[in-house]
Structure formats: C-alpha cells, structure tokens
Amino acid sequence: MTVTGLATPDVVGSGDAARRPAEGQRFLAVRFTVEPGEGRSATPPALSYQVPGAAPVPVAPALVAPGSTVEAVVAVPADATQADLVVLDDGLEQRLSLVDGAPGPGNVQVLARTQRTAEVGASRETDALFSAPGRVPATFPVTVRLDAATLQWFAGPDGSVRPRDPARAYLVLDVTMALPEGEPGAVPVDLLTLVLPDGTRRPGVDLTRSADRVLAAFDVPAGFTTGEVAVRGRATFPDGVTADLGADGVRFPVTIPAG
C-alpha cells in the first residue's frame, strides 16, 4: 500500500450533501493505492482504519485489489494523535499513519525500501583443493560467479523464511561455482562470509533447510547498503567431497543504493 494523499478537511461534499465532523471530532482524509504484495499467501490482506480506543473500521474487501485506488474520510477525536491504516497479511501487521503518512514503528523496514537489489554480474577464478575419503586430493581451477544480491523479507524457496525481527533482512545471493567444462552449481554456505564496512563478519546461511539444495543468504540490517562477499575457506558438499579455496579465495563488492 502506498499513501498518495492526506488531508484534514473541515467539510466533505457540497450543498445539501455536505457533511461536517461531529462536535469533538475532526476528519482525516486519505488516498492510497493497492499494489501487488510480496508474500505468497493465497488469502487477500485485510485492511482497516484504527484509532486507539475505538473499534477498527474495515475496508471493503472488494476495494483490496492490485491497481485500485482507495479514497476515504475517517472521523476521529479532535485531539487524536494516532490514526492508522492497518494491513494484516499472512500474519504480518503493517501500519501507515493517517496523520502524517509515516510507517508504524513495528513495520518491516526492508519492505519500505525501493532499492533492494545489487546487480553484480561478476566472475572470479581461483584454485580449489578437492578431497574425498579414499581419493587422492587434487587441485583444480574454479570459477565463482555472483550475479545478484537481493534484500528480502519473504525469503526461502516458498517465501516462508523470515528474518528474526522487523529491522533485519536477508541478503539473498545468486551465486554459483563451476569446474572447467562443468555446469555451475551451488556454493556451500560454509564458504561464504559477508564483510561489512565496520569489519563485522556475517556467516552465510542456507534458507532451503534441505540437505541437497542451497539458497545462500546473509542476515543483515534492513538498511544494508554495502559490503564484500568473500568466497573462501573449506566446505564439504553433500556427496562428501571437500573443497578448500584457501584463506584468500575470491571477493565481490556488493552495493545497494540507500532508500
């Protein structure tokens, strides 16, 4: 939902149809657009107008369709400092103030960002030592490619994996590794580290919760803008083969504009 207009009209309508707020009340007018959401729930979101101490006023479900514009006038106490448009979707509650359009303090911060993706499109080559029980270790060149990194709240293969609090996000990687003449494959998260500008290091996490698939990501602040993805160290693949890229490995700068 995007609030595109707010007003405090003294009167609504004209002539015989004109209406004024009751004694001790004032009008708040709002215009907002309904846009496609990012969650994957099959149930439409529930919208309502809420003022502390009063029963919620639901928005007609017929109005809650992507692409629609809703205009409404809500009567609130004259001294009310809080009145919100509330969206409840797939168990997630989000608020926008009818007074000043500000997001609620508990809102998911990354969903308010318009810039969430870094298009990296870079490849790096390095040597990796491969070993496995009963086999002679051998060193081969590998190509690591990072195509993109995207900040997400509804993460994981089905969108059901969420960060630990509304001020966090997952930085989800489109990253692969390939041997010469081989098909690109997933990079084990044990090889991944995100280095933030202050030196903080975040380990890679796998959002698939599966033994045979990998969806690599980092848990980061929702306001993340820059960092460096390091692919290095040692990790074991599901088939028992261990790859060691050494202490240096390869690195990719990642930058997402603020906002």
PDB file of C-alpha atoms in Angstrom:
ATOM      1  CA  MET A   1       0.000   0.000   0.000  1.00  0.00           C
ATOM      2  CA  THR A   2       1.224   3.485  -0.830  1.00  0.00           C
ATOM      3  CA  VAL A   3      -0.358   6.577   0.699  1.00  0.00           C
ATOM      4  CA  THR A   4      -0.610   9.182  -2.062  1.00  0.00           C
ATOM      5  CA  GLY A   5      -2.658  11.852  -0.293  1.00  0.00           C
ATOM      6  CA  LEU A   6      -3.580  13.047   3.200  1.00  0.00           C
ATOM      7  CA  ALA A   7      -5.817  15.919   4.260  1.00  0.00           C
ATOM      8  CA  THR A   8      -7.848  17.256   7.204  1.00  0.00           C
ATOM      9  CA  PRO A   9     -10.958  18.678   5.516  1.00  0.00           C
ATOM     10  CA  ASP A  10     -13.399  20.807   7.505  1.00  0.00           C
ATOM     11  CA  VAL A  11     -16.254  19.679   5.312  1.00  0.00           C
ATOM     12  CA  VAL A  12     -16.837  16.809   2.897  1.00  0.00           C
ATOM     13  CA  GLY A  13     -19.158  17.203  -0.064  1.00  0.00           C
ATOM     14  CA  SER A  14     -21.143  20.285  -1.023  1.00  0.00           C
ATOM     15  CA  GLY A  15     -24.616  21.709  -0.836  1.00  0.00           C
ATOM     16  CA  ASP A  16     -27.209  19.506   0.849  1.00  0.00           C
ATOM     17  CA  ALA A  17     -24.740  16.601   0.816  1.00  0.00           C
ATOM     18  CA  ALA A  18     -22.092  18.495   2.771  1.00  0.00           C
ATOM     19  CA  ARG A  19     -21.009  16.854   5.999  1.00  0.00           C
ATOM     20  CA  ARG A  20     -19.011  18.241   8.892  1.00  0.00           C
ATOM     21  CA  PRO A  21     -17.389  16.323  11.731  1.00  0.00           C
ATOM     22  CA  ALA A  22     -19.424  15.913  14.903  1.00  0.00           C
ATOM     23  CA  GLU A  23     -18.649  18.012  17.969  1.00  0.00           C
ATOM     24  CA  GLY A  24     -15.274  16.987  19.391  1.00  0.00           C
ATOM     25  CA  GLN A  25     -14.199  15.232  16.210  1.00  0.00           C
ATOM     26  CA  ARG A  26     -12.274  16.008  13.036  1.00  0.00           C
ATOM     27  CA  PHE A  27     -11.998  14.452   9.600  1.00  0.00           C
ATOM     28  CA  LEU A  28      -8.912  12.711   8.244  1.00  0.00           C
ATOM     29  CA  ALA A  29      -8.942  12.047   4.510  1.00  0.00           C
ATOM     30  CA  VAL A  30      -6.642   9.521   2.879  1.00  0.00           C
ATOM     31  CA  ARG A  31      -5.935   8.305  -0.625  1.00  0.00           C
ATOM     32  CA  PHE A  32      -3.847   5.176  -1.160  1.00  0.00           C
ATOM     33  CA  THR A  33      -3.037   2.754  -3.929  1.00  0.00           C
ATOM     34  CA  VAL A  34      -3.145  -1.015  -3.639  1.00  0.00           C
ATOM     35  CA  GLU A  35      -0.156  -2.748  -5.203  1.00  0.00           C
ATOM     36  CA  PRO A  36       0.789  -6.423  -5.616  1.00  0.00           C
ATOM     37  CA  GLY A  37       2.300  -7.746  -2.413  1.00  0.00           C
ATOM     38  CA  GLU A  38       5.461  -9.793  -1.963  1.00  0.00           C
ATOM     39  CA  GLY A  39       4.113 -12.520   0.278  1.00  0.00           C
ATOM     40  CA  ARG A  40       2.756 -15.739  -1.185  1.00  0.00           C
ATOM     41  CA  SER A  41      -0.404 -16.191   0.851  1.00  0.00           C
ATOM     42  CA  ALA A  42      -3.477 -17.092  -1.199  1.00  0.00           C
ATOM     43  CA  THR A  43      -5.668 -15.113   1.226  1.00  0.00           C
ATOM     44  CA  PRO A  44      -6.219 -11.419   0.377  1.00  0.00           C
ATOM     45  CA  PRO A  45      -4.965  -8.964   3.010  1.00  0.00           C
ATOM     46  CA  ALA A  46      -7.393  -7.397   5.487  1.00  0.00           C
ATOM     47  CA  LEU A  47      -7.332  -3.591   5.715  1.00  0.00           C
ATOM     48  CA  SER A  48      -8.856  -1.380   8.368  1.00  0.00           C
ATOM     49  CA  TYR A  49      -8.736   2.104   9.824  1.00  0.00           C
ATOM     50  CA  GLN A  50      -7.840   2.113  13.507  1.00  0.00           C
ATOM     51  CA  VAL A  51      -7.846   4.712  16.264  1.00  0.00           C
ATOM     52  CA  PRO A  52      -6.795   3.773  19.809  1.00  0.00           C
ATOM     53  CA  GLY A  53      -9.835   3.095  21.978  1.00  0.00           C
ATOM     54  CA  ALA A  54     -12.219   2.577  19.060  1.00  0.00           C
ATOM     55  CA  ALA A  55     -13.291  -0.475  17.089  1.00  0.00           C
ATOM     56  CA  PRO A  56     -11.454  -0.953  13.767  1.00  0.00           C
ATOM     57  CA  VAL A  57     -13.324   0.163  10.648  1.00  0.00           C
ATOM     58  CA  PRO A  58     -12.720  -2.437   7.918  1.00  0.00           C
ATOM     59  CA  VAL A  59     -12.005  -1.524   4.317  1.00  0.00           C
ATOM     60  CA  ALA A  60     -14.402  -3.336   1.986  1.00  0.00           C
ATOM     61  CA  PRO A  61     -12.624  -6.436   0.596  1.00  0.00           C
ATOM     62  CA  ALA A  62     -13.817  -5.554  -2.914  1.00  0.00           C
ATOM     63  CA  LEU A  63     -11.546  -2.493  -2.811  1.00  0.00           C
ATOM     64  CA  VAL A  64      -8.449  -4.505  -1.930  1.00  0.00           C
ATOM     65  CA  ALA A  65      -7.314  -5.399  -5.435  1.00  0.00           C
ATOM     66  CA  PRO A  66      -3.933  -4.653  -7.036  1.00  0.00           C
ATOM     67  CA  GLY A  67      -4.087  -1.500  -9.109  1.00  0.00           C
ATOM     68  CA  SER A  68      -7.021   0.077  -7.285  1.00  0.00           C
ATOM     69  CA  THR A  69      -7.033   3.499  -5.644  1.00  0.00           C
ATOM     70  CA  VAL A  70      -8.982   3.972  -2.427  1.00  0.00           C
ATOM     71  CA  GLU A  71     -10.196   7.310  -1.051  1.00  0.00           C
ATOM     72  CA  ALA A  72     -11.722   7.525   2.403  1.00  0.00           C
ATOM     73  CA  VAL A  73     -12.663  10.001   5.113  1.00  0.00           C
ATOM     74  CA  VAL A  74     -12.407   8.883   8.732  1.00  0.00           C
ATOM     75  CA  ALA A  75     -13.844  10.745  11.725  1.00  0.00           C
ATOM     76  CA  VAL A  76     -11.508  10.716  14.740  1.00  0.00           C
ATOM     77  CA  PRO A  77     -11.413  12.534  18.094  1.00  0.00           C
ATOM     78  CA  ALA A  78     -10.229  16.104  17.605  1.00  0.00           C
ATOM     79  CA  ASP A  79      -7.264  15.526  19.908  1.00  0.00           C
ATOM     80  CA  ALA A  80      -6.272  12.166  18.380  1.00  0.00           C
ATOM     81  CA  THR A  81      -2.561  11.964  17.628  1.00  0.00           C
ATOM     82  CA  GLN A  82      -2.718   8.442  16.236  1.00  0.00           C
ATOM     83  CA  ALA A  83      -4.908   7.013  13.497  1.00  0.00           C
ATOM     84  CA  ASP A  84      -3.654   4.306  11.186  1.00  0.00           C
ATOM     85  CA  LEU A  85      -4.340   2.405   8.024  1.00  0.00           C
ATOM     86  CA  VAL A  86      -3.623  -1.171   9.123  1.00  0.00           C
ATOM     87  CA  VAL A  87      -2.789  -4.036   6.777  1.00  0.00           C
ATOM     88  CA  LEU A  88      -2.899  -7.605   8.068  1.00  0.00           C
ATOM     89  CA  ASP A  89      -1.467 -10.085   5.572  1.00  0.00           C
ATOM     90  CA  ASP A  90      -0.317 -13.649   6.242  1.00  0.00           C
ATOM     91  CA  GLY A  91       0.033 -12.893   9.959  1.00  0.00           C
ATOM     92  CA  LEU A  92       2.098  -9.753   9.322  1.00  0.00           C
ATOM     93  CA  GLU A  93       0.700  -6.407  10.529  1.00  0.00           C
ATOM     94  CA  GLN A  94       1.849  -3.161   8.894  1.00  0.00           C
ATOM     95  CA  ARG A  95       0.688   0.371   9.736  1.00  0.00           C
ATOM     96  CA  LEU A  96       0.672   3.710   7.931  1.00  0.00           C
ATOM     97  CA  SER A  97      -0.318   6.864   9.787  1.00  0.00           C
ATOM     98  CA  LEU A  98      -3.407   8.720   8.582  1.00  0.00           C
ATOM     99  CA  VAL A  99      -1.988  11.798  10.309  1.00  0.00           C
ATOM    100  CA  ASP A 100       1.359  12.128   8.543  1.00  0.00           C
ATOM    101  CA  GLY A 101       1.796   9.008   6.374  1.00  0.00           C
ATOM    102  CA  ALA A 102       4.644   7.659   8.498  1.00  0.00           C
ATOM    103  CA  PRO A 103       5.138   3.885   8.729  1.00  0.00           C
ATOM    104  CA  GLY A 104       4.414   2.243  12.065  1.00  0.00           C
ATOM    105  CA  PRO A 105       7.390   1.703  14.398  1.00  0.00           C
ATOM    106  CA  GLY A 106       6.960  -2.065  14.190  1.00  0.00           C
ATOM    107  CA  ASN A 107       6.760  -2.209  10.401  1.00  0.00           C
ATOM    108  CA  VAL A 108       9.106  -4.402   8.381  1.00  0.00           C
ATOM    109  CA  GLN A 109      11.740  -1.877   7.380  1.00  0.00           C
ATOM    110  CA  VAL A 110      13.082  -3.546   4.251  1.00  0.00           C
ATOM    111  CA  LEU A 111       9.629  -3.582   2.628  1.00  0.00           C
ATOM    112  CA  ALA A 112       9.670   0.232   2.662  1.00  0.00           C
ATOM    113  CA  ARG A 113      12.849   0.319   0.574  1.00  0.00           C
ATOM    114  CA  THR A 114      12.671   0.935  -3.158  1.00  0.00           C
ATOM    115  CA  GLN A 115      16.307  -0.090  -3.698  1.00  0.00           C
ATOM    116  CA  ARG A 116      16.886  -3.709  -2.724  1.00  0.00           C
ATOM    117  CA  THR A 117      18.968  -5.380  -5.430  1.00  0.00           C
ATOM    118  CA  ALA A 118      22.620  -5.230  -6.426  1.00  0.00           C
ATOM    119  CA  GLU A 119      23.195  -6.452  -9.982  1.00  0.00           C
ATOM    120  CA  VAL A 120      26.766  -7.696  -9.637  1.00  0.00           C
ATOM    121  CA  GLY A 121      27.258  -9.865 -12.734  1.00  0.00           C
ATOM    122  CA  ALA A 122      30.897 -10.685 -11.958  1.00  0.00           C
ATOM    123  CA  SER A 123      33.037 -13.823 -12.140  1.00  0.00           C
ATOM    124  CA  ARG A 124      36.266 -14.641 -10.328  1.00  0.00           C
ATOM    125  CA  GLU A 125      38.683 -17.530 -10.793  1.00  0.00           C
ATOM    126  CA  THR A 126      40.770 -19.263  -8.150  1.00  0.00           C
ATOM    127  CA  ASP A 127      42.222 -22.663  -7.354  1.00  0.00           C
ATOM    128  CA  ALA A 128      40.472 -25.123  -5.069  1.00  0.00           C
ATOM    129  CA  LEU A 129      41.845 -28.264  -3.464  1.00  0.00           C
ATOM    130  CA  PHE A 130      39.297 -31.082  -3.701  1.00  0.00           C
ATOM    131  CA  SER A 131      39.463 -34.149  -1.490  1.00  0.00           C
ATOM    132  CA  ALA A 132      37.256 -37.063  -0.500  1.00  0.00           C
ATOM    133  CA  PRO A 133      37.630 -40.244   1.538  1.00  0.00           C
ATOM    134  CA  GLY A 134      39.551 -42.829  -0.451  1.00  0.00           C
ATOM    135  CA  ARG A 135      40.626 -40.389  -3.147  1.00  0.00           C
ATOM    136  CA  VAL A 136      43.855 -38.557  -3.855  1.00  0.00           C
ATOM    137  CA  PRO A 137      43.437 -34.790  -3.268  1.00  0.00           C
ATOM    138  CA  ALA A 138      43.712 -32.701  -6.426  1.00  0.00           C
ATOM    139  CA  THR A 139      43.748 -29.007  -7.219  1.00  0.00           C
ATOM    140  CA  PHE A 140      41.508 -27.605  -9.954  1.00  0.00           C
ATOM    141  CA  PRO A 141      40.672 -24.078 -11.098  1.00  0.00           C
ATOM    142  CA  VAL A 142      37.133 -22.998 -10.276  1.00  0.00           C
ATOM    143  CA  THR A 143      35.033 -20.072 -11.451  1.00  0.00           C
ATOM    144  CA  VAL A 144      32.821 -18.384  -8.895  1.00  0.00           C
ATOM    145  CA  ARG A 145      30.081 -16.118 -10.250  1.00  0.00           C
ATOM    146  CA  LEU A 146      27.885 -13.702  -8.319  1.00  0.00           C
ATOM    147  CA  ASP A 147      25.035 -12.460 -10.487  1.00  0.00           C
ATOM    148  CA  ALA A 148      22.967 -10.550  -7.925  1.00  0.00           C
ATOM    149  CA  ALA A 149      22.279  -9.952  -4.254  1.00  0.00           C
ATOM    150  CA  THR A 150      18.767  -9.027  -3.113  1.00  0.00           C
ATOM    151  CA  LEU A 151      17.367  -7.857   0.217  1.00  0.00           C
ATOM    152  CA  GLN A 152      14.305  -9.921   1.128  1.00  0.00           C
ATOM    153  CA  TRP A 153      11.813 -10.330   3.952  1.00  0.00           C
ATOM    154  CA  PHE A 154       9.722 -13.127   2.424  1.00  0.00           C
ATOM    155  CA  ALA A 155      12.696 -15.395   1.793  1.00  0.00           C
ATOM    156  CA  GLY A 156      13.364 -19.063   1.123  1.00  0.00           C
ATOM    157  CA  PRO A 157      12.078 -21.200  -1.755  1.00  0.00           C
ATOM    158  CA  ASP A 158       8.432 -20.585  -0.806  1.00  0.00           C
ATOM    159  CA  GLY A 159       8.748 -17.176   0.886  1.00  0.00           C
ATOM    160  CA  SER A 160       8.140 -18.613   4.347  1.00  0.00           C
ATOM    161  CA  VAL A 161      11.567 -17.884   5.866  1.00  0.00           C
ATOM    162  CA  ARG A 162      11.605 -14.544   7.702  1.00  0.00           C
ATOM    163  CA  PRO A 163      14.387 -12.549   9.392  1.00  0.00           C
ATOM    164  CA  ARG A 164      14.468 -12.515  13.182  1.00  0.00           C
ATOM    165  CA  ASP A 165      12.994  -9.030  13.615  1.00  0.00           C
ATOM    166  CA  PRO A 166      11.498  -6.193  11.503  1.00  0.00           C
ATOM    167  CA  ALA A 167      14.780  -4.267  11.472  1.00  0.00           C
ATOM    168  CA  ARG A 168      16.595  -7.130   9.704  1.00  0.00           C
ATOM    169  CA  ALA A 169      16.577  -8.596   6.195  1.00  0.00           C
ATOM    170  CA  TYR A 170      18.099 -11.469   4.298  1.00  0.00           C
ATOM    171  CA  LEU A 171      20.639 -10.594   1.617  1.00  0.00           C
ATOM    172  CA  VAL A 172      19.962 -13.472  -0.780  1.00  0.00           C
ATOM    173  CA  LEU A 173      22.691 -14.393  -3.250  1.00  0.00           C
ATOM    174  CA  ASP A 174      22.520 -15.685  -6.809  1.00  0.00           C
ATOM    175  CA  VAL A 175      25.960 -17.314  -6.632  1.00  0.00           C
ATOM    176  CA  THR A 176      27.455 -20.363  -8.341  1.00  0.00           C
ATOM    177  CA  MET A 177      30.746 -22.220  -8.636  1.00  0.00           C
ATOM    178  CA  ALA A 178      31.938 -24.304 -11.583  1.00  0.00           C
ATOM    179  CA  LEU A 179      34.848 -26.514 -12.563  1.00  0.00           C
ATOM    180  CA  PRO A 180      36.316 -26.177 -16.068  1.00  0.00           C
ATOM    181  CA  GLU A 181      33.869 -27.623 -18.609  1.00  0.00           C
ATOM    182  CA  GLY A 182      31.411 -28.244 -15.785  1.00  0.00           C
ATOM    183  CA  GLU A 183      27.929 -26.926 -15.105  1.00  0.00           C
ATOM    184  CA  PRO A 184      27.631 -24.191 -12.451  1.00  0.00           C
ATOM    185  CA  GLY A 185      26.459 -25.455  -9.086  1.00  0.00           C
ATOM    186  CA  ALA A 186      25.517 -24.102  -5.684  1.00  0.00           C
ATOM    187  CA  VAL A 187      28.152 -22.719  -3.338  1.00  0.00           C
ATOM    188  CA  PRO A 188      28.126 -24.264   0.165  1.00  0.00           C
ATOM    189  CA  VAL A 189      27.336 -21.567   2.721  1.00  0.00           C
ATOM    190  CA  ASP A 190      30.393 -22.545   4.783  1.00  0.00           C
ATOM    191  CA  LEU A 191      32.469 -20.902   2.039  1.00  0.00           C
ATOM    192  CA  LEU A 192      30.569 -17.605   2.284  1.00  0.00           C
ATOM    193  CA  THR A 193      31.261 -14.602   4.506  1.00  0.00           C
ATOM    194  CA  LEU A 194      29.895 -11.063   4.265  1.00  0.00           C
ATOM    195  CA  VAL A 195      32.287  -8.371   5.491  1.00  0.00           C
ATOM    196  CA  LEU A 196      30.560  -5.113   6.477  1.00  0.00           C
ATOM    197  CA  PRO A 197      32.284  -1.693   6.362  1.00  0.00           C
ATOM    198  CA  ASP A 198      32.853  -1.707  10.139  1.00  0.00           C
ATOM    199  CA  GLY A 199      34.645  -5.046   9.915  1.00  0.00           C
ATOM    200  CA  THR A 200      31.705  -7.121  11.144  1.00  0.00           C
ATOM    201  CA  ARG A 201      31.626 -10.546   9.525  1.00  0.00           C
ATOM    202  CA  ARG A 202      28.354 -12.320   8.847  1.00  0.00           C
ATOM    203  CA  PRO A 203      28.352 -16.057   8.088  1.00  0.00           C
ATOM    204  CA  GLY A 204      26.381 -17.480   5.208  1.00  0.00           C
ATOM    205  CA  VAL A 205      23.081 -19.211   5.969  1.00  0.00           C
ATOM    206  CA  ASP A 206      21.119 -21.697   3.877  1.00  0.00           C
ATOM    207  CA  LEU A 207      17.447 -20.752   3.530  1.00  0.00           C
ATOM    208  CA  THR A 208      16.341 -24.036   1.977  1.00  0.00           C
ATOM    209  CA  ARG A 209      16.589 -26.155   5.141  1.00  0.00           C
ATOM    210  CA  SER A 210      17.348 -29.022   2.781  1.00  0.00           C
ATOM    211  CA  ALA A 211      20.241 -31.485   2.592  1.00  0.00           C
ATOM    212  CA  ASP A 212      20.518 -31.436  -1.195  1.00  0.00           C
ATOM    213  CA  ARG A 213      19.785 -27.809  -2.131  1.00  0.00           C
ATOM    214  CA  VAL A 214      21.339 -24.471  -1.206  1.00  0.00           C
ATOM    215  CA  LEU A 215      19.883 -20.956  -1.183  1.00  0.00           C
ATOM    216  CA  ALA A 216      22.650 -18.809   0.234  1.00  0.00           C
ATOM    217  CA  ALA A 217      21.976 -15.625   2.183  1.00  0.00           C
ATOM    218  CA  PHE A 218      23.236 -13.374   4.960  1.00  0.00           C
ATOM    219  CA  ASP A 219      21.293 -11.933   7.902  1.00  0.00           C
ATOM    220  CA  VAL A 220      21.857  -8.158   7.633  1.00  0.00           C
ATOM    221  CA  PRO A 221      20.374  -4.864   8.886  1.00  0.00           C
ATOM    222  CA  ALA A 222      17.405  -3.755   6.767  1.00  0.00           C
ATOM    223  CA  GLY A 223      19.345  -0.599   5.892  1.00  0.00           C
ATOM    224  CA  PHE A 224      22.257  -2.534   4.361  1.00  0.00           C
ATOM    225  CA  THR A 225      23.948  -0.648   1.518  1.00  0.00           C
ATOM    226  CA  THR A 226      27.464  -2.004   1.074  1.00  0.00           C
ATOM    227  CA  GLY A 227      29.663  -4.948   1.930  1.00  0.00           C
ATOM    228  CA  GLU A 228      32.003  -7.522   0.466  1.00  0.00           C
ATOM    229  CA  VAL A 229      31.096 -11.145  -0.205  1.00  0.00           C
ATOM    230  CA  ALA A 230      34.090 -13.408   0.388  1.00  0.00           C
ATOM    231  CA  VAL A 231      34.110 -16.949  -1.007  1.00  0.00           C
ATOM    232  CA  ARG A 232      36.925 -18.742   0.755  1.00  0.00           C
ATOM    233  CA  GLY A 233      37.833 -21.406   3.283  1.00  0.00           C
ATOM    234  CA  ARG A 234      36.763 -25.033   3.381  1.00  0.00           C
ATOM    235  CA  ALA A 235      33.401 -26.761   2.993  1.00  0.00           C
ATOM    236  CA  THR A 236      32.049 -30.237   2.321  1.00  0.00           C
ATOM    237  CA  PHE A 237      29.452 -30.947  -0.359  1.00  0.00           C
ATOM    238  CA  PRO A 238      26.525 -33.347   0.222  1.00  0.00           C
ATOM    239  CA  ASP A 239      28.382 -36.064  -1.735  1.00  0.00           C
ATOM    240  CA  GLY A 240      31.275 -35.966   0.741  1.00  0.00           C
ATOM    241  CA  VAL A 241      33.720 -34.044  -1.450  1.00  0.00           C
ATOM    242  CA  THR A 242      35.529 -31.247   0.375  1.00  0.00           C
ATOM    243  CA  ALA A 243      36.630 -28.054  -1.380  1.00  0.00           C
ATOM    244  CA  ASP A 244      39.300 -25.775   0.058  1.00  0.00           C
ATOM    245  CA  LEU A 245      39.627 -22.352  -1.572  1.00  0.00           C
ATOM    246  CA  GLY A 246      42.265 -21.197   0.888  1.00  0.00           C
ATOM    247  CA  ALA A 247      42.289 -18.161   3.136  1.00  0.00           C
ATOM    248  CA  ASP A 248      42.059 -15.656   0.290  1.00  0.00           C
ATOM    249  CA  GLY A 249      39.591 -17.192  -2.160  1.00  0.00           C
ATOM    250  CA  VAL A 250      37.698 -14.559  -4.138  1.00  0.00           C
ATOM    251  CA  ARG A 251      35.774 -11.421  -3.179  1.00  0.00           C
ATOM    252  CA  PHE A 252      32.878  -9.460  -4.647  1.00  0.00           C
ATOM    253  CA  PRO A 253      31.916  -5.912  -3.617  1.00  0.00           C
ATOM    254  CA  VAL A 254      28.155  -5.520  -3.234  1.00  0.00           C
ATOM    255  CA  THR A 255      26.431  -2.120  -3.176  1.00  0.00           C
ATOM    256  CA  ILE A 256      22.717  -1.347  -2.952  1.00  0.00           C
ATOM    257  CA  PRO A 257      21.735   2.343  -3.047  1.00  0.00           C
ATOM    258  CA  ALA A 258      20.091   3.659   0.108  1.00  0.00           C
ATOM    259  CA  GLY A 259      16.355   4.239   0.056  1.00  0.00           C
TER     260      GLY A 259
END
